[in-house]
């Protein structure tokens, strides 16, 4: 379908993705000039940093970037979420309506 304007873009960002939201917003503002996305709002949904202990297979939220299992104190931790950077959804204005 054709659309005339992007209203909002929602991004899912992991806590450990290393993205500065202010810098990304500024870059998006510059890059979207003279496009159908000019003036669109960027919304952010943060994804928590989650780990899985390979020793006891427990899942837990990693706090303060300490990769130690809070259940068995194991240190072999697999990151299962929190590194993502992805577009969740885009809201557009349909020019025919």
Short mmCIF file of N, CA, C and O in Angstrom, two decimals:
data_model
loop_
_atom_site.label_atom_id
_atom_site.label_comp_id
_atom_site.label_asym_id
_atom_site.label_seq_id
_atom_site.Cartn_x
_atom_site.Cartn_y
_atom_site.Cartn_z
N UNK A 1 0.83 -1.18 0.00
CA UNK A 1 0.00 0.00 0.00
C UNK A 1 0.87 1.24 0.00
O UNK A 1 1.96 1.25 0.54
N UNK A 2 0.35 2.29 -0.58
CA UNK A 2 1.07 3.56 -0.60
C UNK A 2 0.70 4.37 0.64
O UNK A 2 -0.43 4.31 1.12
N UNK A 3 1.65 5.12 1.12
CA UNK A 3 1.38 6.03 2.22
C UNK A 3 2.13 7.32 1.95
O UNK A 3 3.05 7.37 1.14
N UNK A 4 1.69 8.39 2.61
CA UNK A 4 2.28 9.69 2.35
C UNK A 4 3.19 10.18 3.46
O UNK A 4 4.04 11.02 3.23
N UNK A 5 2.99 9.66 4.67
CA UNK A 5 3.77 10.17 5.80
C UNK A 5 3.94 9.10 6.86
O UNK A 5 3.03 8.35 7.16
N UNK A 6 5.13 9.07 7.43
CA UNK A 6 5.39 8.23 8.60
C UNK A 6 5.10 9.07 9.83
O UNK A 6 5.66 10.16 9.98
N UNK A 7 4.22 8.58 10.70
CA UNK A 7 3.89 9.31 11.92
C UNK A 7 4.81 8.95 13.08
O UNK A 7 5.35 9.83 13.74
N UNK A 8 4.95 7.66 13.33
CA UNK A 8 5.81 7.21 14.42
C UNK A 8 6.53 5.93 14.03
O UNK A 8 6.03 5.13 13.23
N UNK A 9 7.69 5.77 14.62
CA UNK A 9 8.46 4.54 14.49
C UNK A 9 8.80 4.09 15.90
O UNK A 9 9.33 4.88 16.69
N UNK A 10 8.48 2.85 16.22
CA UNK A 10 8.79 2.32 17.54
C UNK A 10 9.91 1.30 17.40
O UNK A 10 9.82 0.37 16.60
N UNK A 11 10.97 1.53 18.17
CA UNK A 11 12.13 0.65 18.15
C UNK A 11 12.23 -0.10 19.47
O UNK A 11 11.96 0.47 20.53
N UNK A 12 12.61 -1.37 19.39
CA UNK A 12 12.90 -2.15 20.59
C UNK A 12 14.42 -2.16 20.74
O UNK A 12 15.13 -2.58 19.84
N UNK A 13 14.87 -1.68 21.89
CA UNK A 13 16.30 -1.60 22.16
C UNK A 13 16.64 -2.40 23.40
O UNK A 13 16.03 -2.21 24.46
N UNK A 14 17.61 -3.26 23.28
CA UNK A 14 18.08 -4.01 24.44
C UNK A 14 18.95 -3.15 25.33
O UNK A 14 19.64 -2.24 24.87
N UNK A 15 18.89 -3.43 26.63
CA UNK A 15 19.70 -2.68 27.60
C UNK A 15 21.19 -2.73 27.27
O UNK A 15 21.92 -1.80 27.58
N UNK A 16 21.62 -3.81 26.66
CA UNK A 16 23.04 -3.99 26.37
C UNK A 16 23.38 -3.69 24.91
O UNK A 16 24.47 -4.01 24.44
N UNK A 17 22.46 -3.06 24.19
CA UNK A 17 22.68 -2.79 22.76
C UNK A 17 23.68 -1.66 22.54
O UNK A 17 24.23 -1.52 21.45
N UNK A 18 23.89 -0.83 23.55
CA UNK A 18 24.86 0.25 23.41
C UNK A 18 24.36 1.42 22.59
O UNK A 18 25.15 2.11 21.95
N UNK A 19 23.06 1.64 22.58
CA UNK A 19 22.48 2.72 21.79
C UNK A 19 22.15 3.91 22.68
O UNK A 19 21.47 3.77 23.69
N UNK A 20 22.64 5.07 22.30
CA UNK A 20 22.29 6.33 22.96
C UNK A 20 21.03 6.85 22.28
O UNK A 20 21.06 7.23 21.11
N UNK A 21 19.93 6.87 23.00
CA UNK A 21 18.64 7.23 22.40
C UNK A 21 18.64 8.67 21.89
O UNK A 21 18.06 8.95 20.85
N UNK A 22 19.28 9.58 22.61
CA UNK A 22 19.33 10.98 22.15
C UNK A 22 20.11 11.10 20.85
O UNK A 22 19.70 11.80 19.93
N UNK A 23 21.23 10.41 20.77
CA UNK A 23 22.05 10.46 19.55
C UNK A 23 21.30 9.83 18.37
O UNK A 23 21.31 10.37 17.26
N UNK A 24 20.62 8.71 18.63
CA UNK A 24 19.85 8.06 17.57
C UNK A 24 18.71 8.96 17.10
O UNK A 24 18.47 9.09 15.90
N UNK A 25 18.04 9.62 18.03
CA UNK A 25 16.95 10.54 17.66
C UNK A 25 17.47 11.69 16.82
O UNK A 25 16.85 12.07 15.82
N UNK A 26 18.62 12.24 17.19
CA UNK A 26 19.22 13.33 16.42
C UNK A 26 19.58 12.86 15.02
O UNK A 26 19.27 13.53 14.03
N UNK A 27 20.22 11.70 14.92
CA UNK A 27 20.61 11.17 13.60
C UNK A 27 19.39 10.89 12.74
O UNK A 27 19.39 11.17 11.54
N UNK A 28 18.33 10.36 13.35
CA UNK A 28 17.10 10.10 12.60
C UNK A 28 16.50 11.40 12.09
O UNK A 28 16.06 11.47 10.94
N UNK A 29 16.51 12.42 12.91
CA UNK A 29 15.97 13.72 12.50
C UNK A 29 16.72 14.26 11.28
O UNK A 29 16.12 14.73 10.32
N UNK A 30 18.03 14.15 11.30
CA UNK A 30 18.85 14.63 10.19
C UNK A 30 18.63 13.76 8.94
O UNK A 30 18.41 14.27 7.84
N UNK A 31 18.64 12.44 9.12
CA UNK A 31 18.53 11.53 7.98
C UNK A 31 17.14 11.54 7.34
O UNK A 31 17.00 11.24 6.16
N UNK A 32 16.12 11.91 8.11
CA UNK A 32 14.75 11.85 7.57
C UNK A 32 14.31 13.16 6.92
O UNK A 32 13.21 13.22 6.36
N UNK A 33 15.15 14.18 6.95
CA UNK A 33 14.78 15.46 6.32
C UNK A 33 14.45 15.24 4.85
O UNK A 33 15.10 14.48 4.15
N UNK A 34 13.39 15.90 4.40
CA UNK A 34 12.93 15.84 3.01
C UNK A 34 12.50 14.42 2.58
O UNK A 34 12.60 14.07 1.42
N UNK A 35 12.07 13.62 3.55
CA UNK A 35 11.52 12.30 3.24
C UNK A 35 10.13 12.22 3.86
O UNK A 35 9.72 13.10 4.61
N UNK A 36 9.43 11.14 3.59
CA UNK A 36 8.09 10.96 4.18
C UNK A 36 8.16 10.71 5.69
O UNK A 36 7.16 10.76 6.37
N UNK A 37 9.37 10.51 6.22
CA UNK A 37 9.53 10.29 7.66
C UNK A 37 9.93 11.56 8.40
O UNK A 37 10.08 11.53 9.62
N UNK A 38 10.07 12.67 7.68
CA UNK A 38 10.45 13.92 8.34
C UNK A 38 9.40 14.29 9.38
O UNK A 38 8.20 14.27 9.11
N UNK A 39 9.83 14.59 10.59
CA UNK A 39 8.93 14.96 11.68
C UNK A 39 8.33 13.78 12.42
O UNK A 39 7.60 13.98 13.39
N UNK A 40 8.61 12.57 12.00
CA UNK A 40 8.07 11.39 12.68
C UNK A 40 8.68 11.27 14.07
O UNK A 40 9.84 11.62 14.29
N UNK A 41 7.89 10.77 14.99
CA UNK A 41 8.36 10.55 16.36
C UNK A 41 9.01 9.18 16.45
O UNK A 41 8.52 8.21 15.87
N UNK A 42 10.13 9.12 17.18
CA UNK A 42 10.76 7.84 17.48
C UNK A 42 10.38 7.47 18.90
O UNK A 42 10.59 8.25 19.83
N UNK A 43 9.80 6.30 19.07
CA UNK A 43 9.47 5.78 20.39
C UNK A 43 10.38 4.61 20.68
O UNK A 43 10.76 3.86 19.76
N UNK A 44 10.72 4.45 21.94
CA UNK A 44 11.63 3.37 22.33
C UNK A 44 10.99 2.46 23.35
O UNK A 44 10.37 2.93 24.30
N UNK A 45 11.11 1.17 23.13
CA UNK A 45 10.71 0.16 24.10
C UNK A 45 12.00 -0.54 24.52
O UNK A 45 12.71 -1.08 23.68
N UNK A 46 12.29 -0.52 25.80
CA UNK A 46 13.52 -1.13 26.28
C UNK A 46 13.29 -2.61 26.60
O UNK A 46 12.29 -2.99 27.20
N UNK A 47 14.23 -3.42 26.16
CA UNK A 47 14.19 -4.86 26.41
C UNK A 47 15.21 -5.15 27.51
O UNK A 47 16.38 -4.80 27.39
N UNK A 48 14.76 -5.79 28.60
CA UNK A 48 15.69 -6.04 29.71
C UNK A 48 16.78 -7.04 29.33
O UNK A 48 16.59 -7.90 28.47
N UNK A 49 17.89 -6.90 29.99
CA UNK A 49 19.02 -7.81 29.83
C UNK A 49 18.71 -9.06 30.65
O UNK A 49 18.61 -9.00 31.88
N UNK A 50 18.52 -10.18 29.95
CA UNK A 50 18.17 -11.44 30.61
C UNK A 50 19.25 -12.48 30.33
O UNK A 50 19.80 -12.53 29.23
N UNK A 51 19.50 -13.29 31.33
CA UNK A 51 20.50 -14.34 31.19
C UNK A 51 19.93 -15.70 31.54
O UNK A 51 18.89 -15.81 32.20
N UNK A 52 20.63 -16.73 31.08
CA UNK A 52 20.29 -18.11 31.43
C UNK A 52 21.57 -18.77 31.92
O UNK A 52 22.60 -18.74 31.25
N UNK A 53 21.47 -19.34 33.09
CA UNK A 53 22.63 -20.03 33.68
C UNK A 53 22.77 -21.39 33.01
O UNK A 53 21.81 -22.17 32.95
N UNK A 54 23.95 -21.67 32.51
CA UNK A 54 24.18 -22.97 31.86
C UNK A 54 24.31 -24.10 32.88
O UNK A 54 24.09 -25.26 32.55
N UNK A 55 24.62 -23.75 34.14
CA UNK A 55 24.77 -24.79 35.17
C UNK A 55 23.41 -25.27 35.69
O UNK A 55 23.13 -26.46 35.70
N UNK A 56 22.55 -24.33 36.11
CA UNK A 56 21.27 -24.74 36.70
C UNK A 56 20.08 -24.46 35.79
O UNK A 56 18.94 -24.76 36.15
N UNK A 57 20.33 -23.86 34.62
CA UNK A 57 19.32 -23.56 33.60
C UNK A 57 18.24 -22.57 34.05
O UNK A 57 17.15 -22.53 33.50
N UNK A 58 18.55 -21.76 35.06
CA UNK A 58 17.62 -20.72 35.51
C UNK A 58 17.73 -19.49 34.62
O UNK A 58 18.81 -19.15 34.13
N UNK A 59 16.59 -18.82 34.43
CA UNK A 59 16.54 -17.54 33.71
C UNK A 59 16.45 -16.43 34.75
O UNK A 59 15.77 -16.57 35.77
N UNK A 60 17.12 -15.30 34.48
CA UNK A 60 17.09 -14.19 35.43
C UNK A 60 17.44 -12.89 34.73
O UNK A 60 18.05 -12.88 33.67
N UNK A 61 17.02 -11.79 35.36
CA UNK A 61 17.36 -10.45 34.87
C UNK A 61 18.76 -10.12 35.37
O UNK A 61 19.04 -10.24 36.55
N UNK A 62 19.62 -9.74 34.44
CA UNK A 62 20.99 -9.36 34.79
C UNK A 62 20.94 -7.94 35.35
O UNK A 62 20.44 -7.03 34.70
N UNK A 63 21.44 -7.77 36.57
CA UNK A 63 21.43 -6.46 37.22
C UNK A 63 22.84 -5.91 37.26
O UNK A 63 23.78 -6.62 37.61
N UNK A 64 22.96 -4.64 36.90
CA UNK A 64 24.25 -3.93 36.94
C UNK A 64 25.33 -4.65 36.15
O UNK A 64 26.52 -4.57 36.49
N UNK A 65 24.93 -5.37 35.10
CA UNK A 65 25.85 -6.09 34.22
C UNK A 65 26.73 -7.10 34.96
O UNK A 65 27.86 -7.37 34.55
N UNK A 66 26.19 -7.66 36.03
CA UNK A 66 26.89 -8.72 36.77
C UNK A 66 26.36 -10.05 36.24
O UNK A 66 25.20 -10.40 36.47
N UNK A 67 27.22 -10.76 35.54
CA UNK A 67 26.83 -12.01 34.90
C UNK A 67 27.14 -13.19 35.81
O UNK A 67 28.04 -13.98 35.57
N UNK A 68 26.36 -13.29 36.88
CA UNK A 68 26.47 -14.38 37.85
C UNK A 68 25.05 -14.80 38.20
O UNK A 68 24.19 -13.98 38.46
N UNK A 69 24.83 -16.09 38.19
CA UNK A 69 23.50 -16.62 38.47
C UNK A 69 23.12 -16.31 39.92
O UNK A 69 23.87 -16.65 40.85
N UNK A 70 21.96 -15.69 40.14
CA UNK A 70 21.54 -15.39 41.50
C UNK A 70 21.04 -16.64 42.26
O UNK A 70 20.87 -16.60 43.47
N UNK A 71 20.87 -17.76 41.55
CA UNK A 71 20.36 -18.97 42.18
C UNK A 71 21.48 -19.92 42.62
O UNK A 71 21.46 -20.43 43.73
N UNK A 72 22.47 -20.15 41.73
CA UNK A 72 23.53 -21.10 42.06
C UNK A 72 24.92 -20.45 42.07
O UNK A 72 25.91 -21.13 42.30
N UNK A 73 24.97 -19.17 41.78
CA UNK A 73 26.22 -18.40 41.71
C UNK A 73 27.12 -18.80 40.55
O UNK A 73 28.29 -18.45 40.50
N UNK A 74 26.56 -19.53 39.58
CA UNK A 74 27.32 -19.94 38.40
C UNK A 74 27.72 -18.73 37.56
O UNK A 74 27.08 -17.68 37.60
N UNK A 75 28.81 -18.89 36.81
CA UNK A 75 29.31 -17.77 35.99
C UNK A 75 29.25 -18.07 34.49
O UNK A 75 29.64 -17.23 33.70
N UNK A 76 28.76 -19.24 34.11
CA UNK A 76 28.58 -19.55 32.70
C UNK A 76 27.18 -19.10 32.30
O UNK A 76 26.22 -19.86 32.42
N UNK A 77 27.09 -17.85 31.86
CA UNK A 77 25.80 -17.23 31.60
C UNK A 77 25.64 -16.97 30.10
O UNK A 77 26.53 -16.43 29.46
N UNK A 78 24.49 -17.37 29.59
CA UNK A 78 24.13 -17.10 28.20
C UNK A 78 23.18 -15.91 28.18
O UNK A 78 22.19 -15.89 28.92
N UNK A 79 23.48 -14.90 27.37
CA UNK A 79 22.58 -13.76 27.23
C UNK A 79 21.44 -14.18 26.31
O UNK A 79 21.66 -14.59 25.18
N UNK A 80 20.20 -14.09 26.82
CA UNK A 80 19.04 -14.51 26.03
C UNK A 80 18.22 -13.34 25.51
O UNK A 80 17.44 -13.48 24.58
N UNK A 81 18.40 -12.17 26.08
CA UNK A 81 17.77 -10.95 25.55
C UNK A 81 18.50 -9.74 26.11
O UNK A 81 19.18 -9.83 27.13
N UNK A 82 18.34 -8.62 25.40
CA UNK A 82 18.95 -7.38 25.87
C UNK A 82 19.98 -6.81 24.92
O UNK A 82 20.54 -5.75 25.18
N UNK A 83 20.23 -7.50 23.80
CA UNK A 83 21.18 -6.97 22.81
C UNK A 83 20.48 -6.54 21.53
O UNK A 83 21.11 -6.11 20.58
N UNK A 84 19.15 -6.65 21.51
CA UNK A 84 18.38 -6.41 20.29
C UNK A 84 18.33 -4.93 19.91
O UNK A 84 18.37 -4.05 20.75
N UNK A 85 18.23 -4.72 18.62
CA UNK A 85 17.90 -3.42 18.04
C UNK A 85 16.99 -3.76 16.86
O UNK A 85 17.43 -4.35 15.88
N UNK A 86 15.71 -3.46 16.99
CA UNK A 86 14.81 -3.79 15.90
C UNK A 86 13.61 -2.84 15.88
O UNK A 86 13.24 -2.25 16.87
N UNK A 87 13.04 -2.74 14.70
CA UNK A 87 11.83 -1.93 14.54
C UNK A 87 10.66 -2.78 15.02
O UNK A 87 10.45 -3.90 14.53
N UNK A 88 9.92 -2.24 15.95
CA UNK A 88 8.74 -2.93 16.46
C UNK A 88 7.55 -2.67 15.55
O UNK A 88 6.87 -3.60 15.12
N UNK A 89 7.29 -1.40 15.26
CA UNK A 89 6.24 -1.07 14.31
C UNK A 89 6.37 0.36 13.81
O UNK A 89 7.06 1.18 14.41
N UNK A 90 5.73 0.61 12.68
CA UNK A 90 5.74 1.92 12.04
C UNK A 90 4.29 2.32 11.80
O UNK A 90 3.52 1.56 11.24
N UNK A 91 3.94 3.51 12.25
CA UNK A 91 2.60 4.05 12.03
C UNK A 91 2.68 5.06 10.90
O UNK A 91 3.48 6.00 10.96
N UNK A 92 1.89 4.84 9.85
CA UNK A 92 1.93 5.72 8.67
C UNK A 92 0.56 6.33 8.42
O UNK A 92 -0.47 5.83 8.89
N UNK A 93 0.56 7.40 7.65
CA UNK A 93 -0.67 8.05 7.22
C UNK A 93 -0.93 7.63 5.79
O UNK A 93 -0.10 7.84 4.91
N UNK A 94 -2.09 7.05 5.54
CA UNK A 94 -2.48 6.62 4.21
C UNK A 94 -2.98 7.85 3.45
O UNK A 94 -3.95 8.48 3.85
N UNK A 95 -2.33 8.19 2.37
CA UNK A 95 -2.65 9.39 1.62
C UNK A 95 -4.03 9.38 0.97
O UNK A 95 -4.58 10.42 0.65
N UNK A 96 -4.62 8.19 0.80
CA UNK A 96 -5.93 8.12 0.16
C UNK A 96 -7.08 8.32 1.12
O UNK A 96 -8.22 8.43 0.72
N UNK A 97 -6.79 8.36 2.42
CA UNK A 97 -7.87 8.47 3.41
C UNK A 97 -7.87 9.80 4.08
O UNK A 97 -6.93 10.47 4.23
#
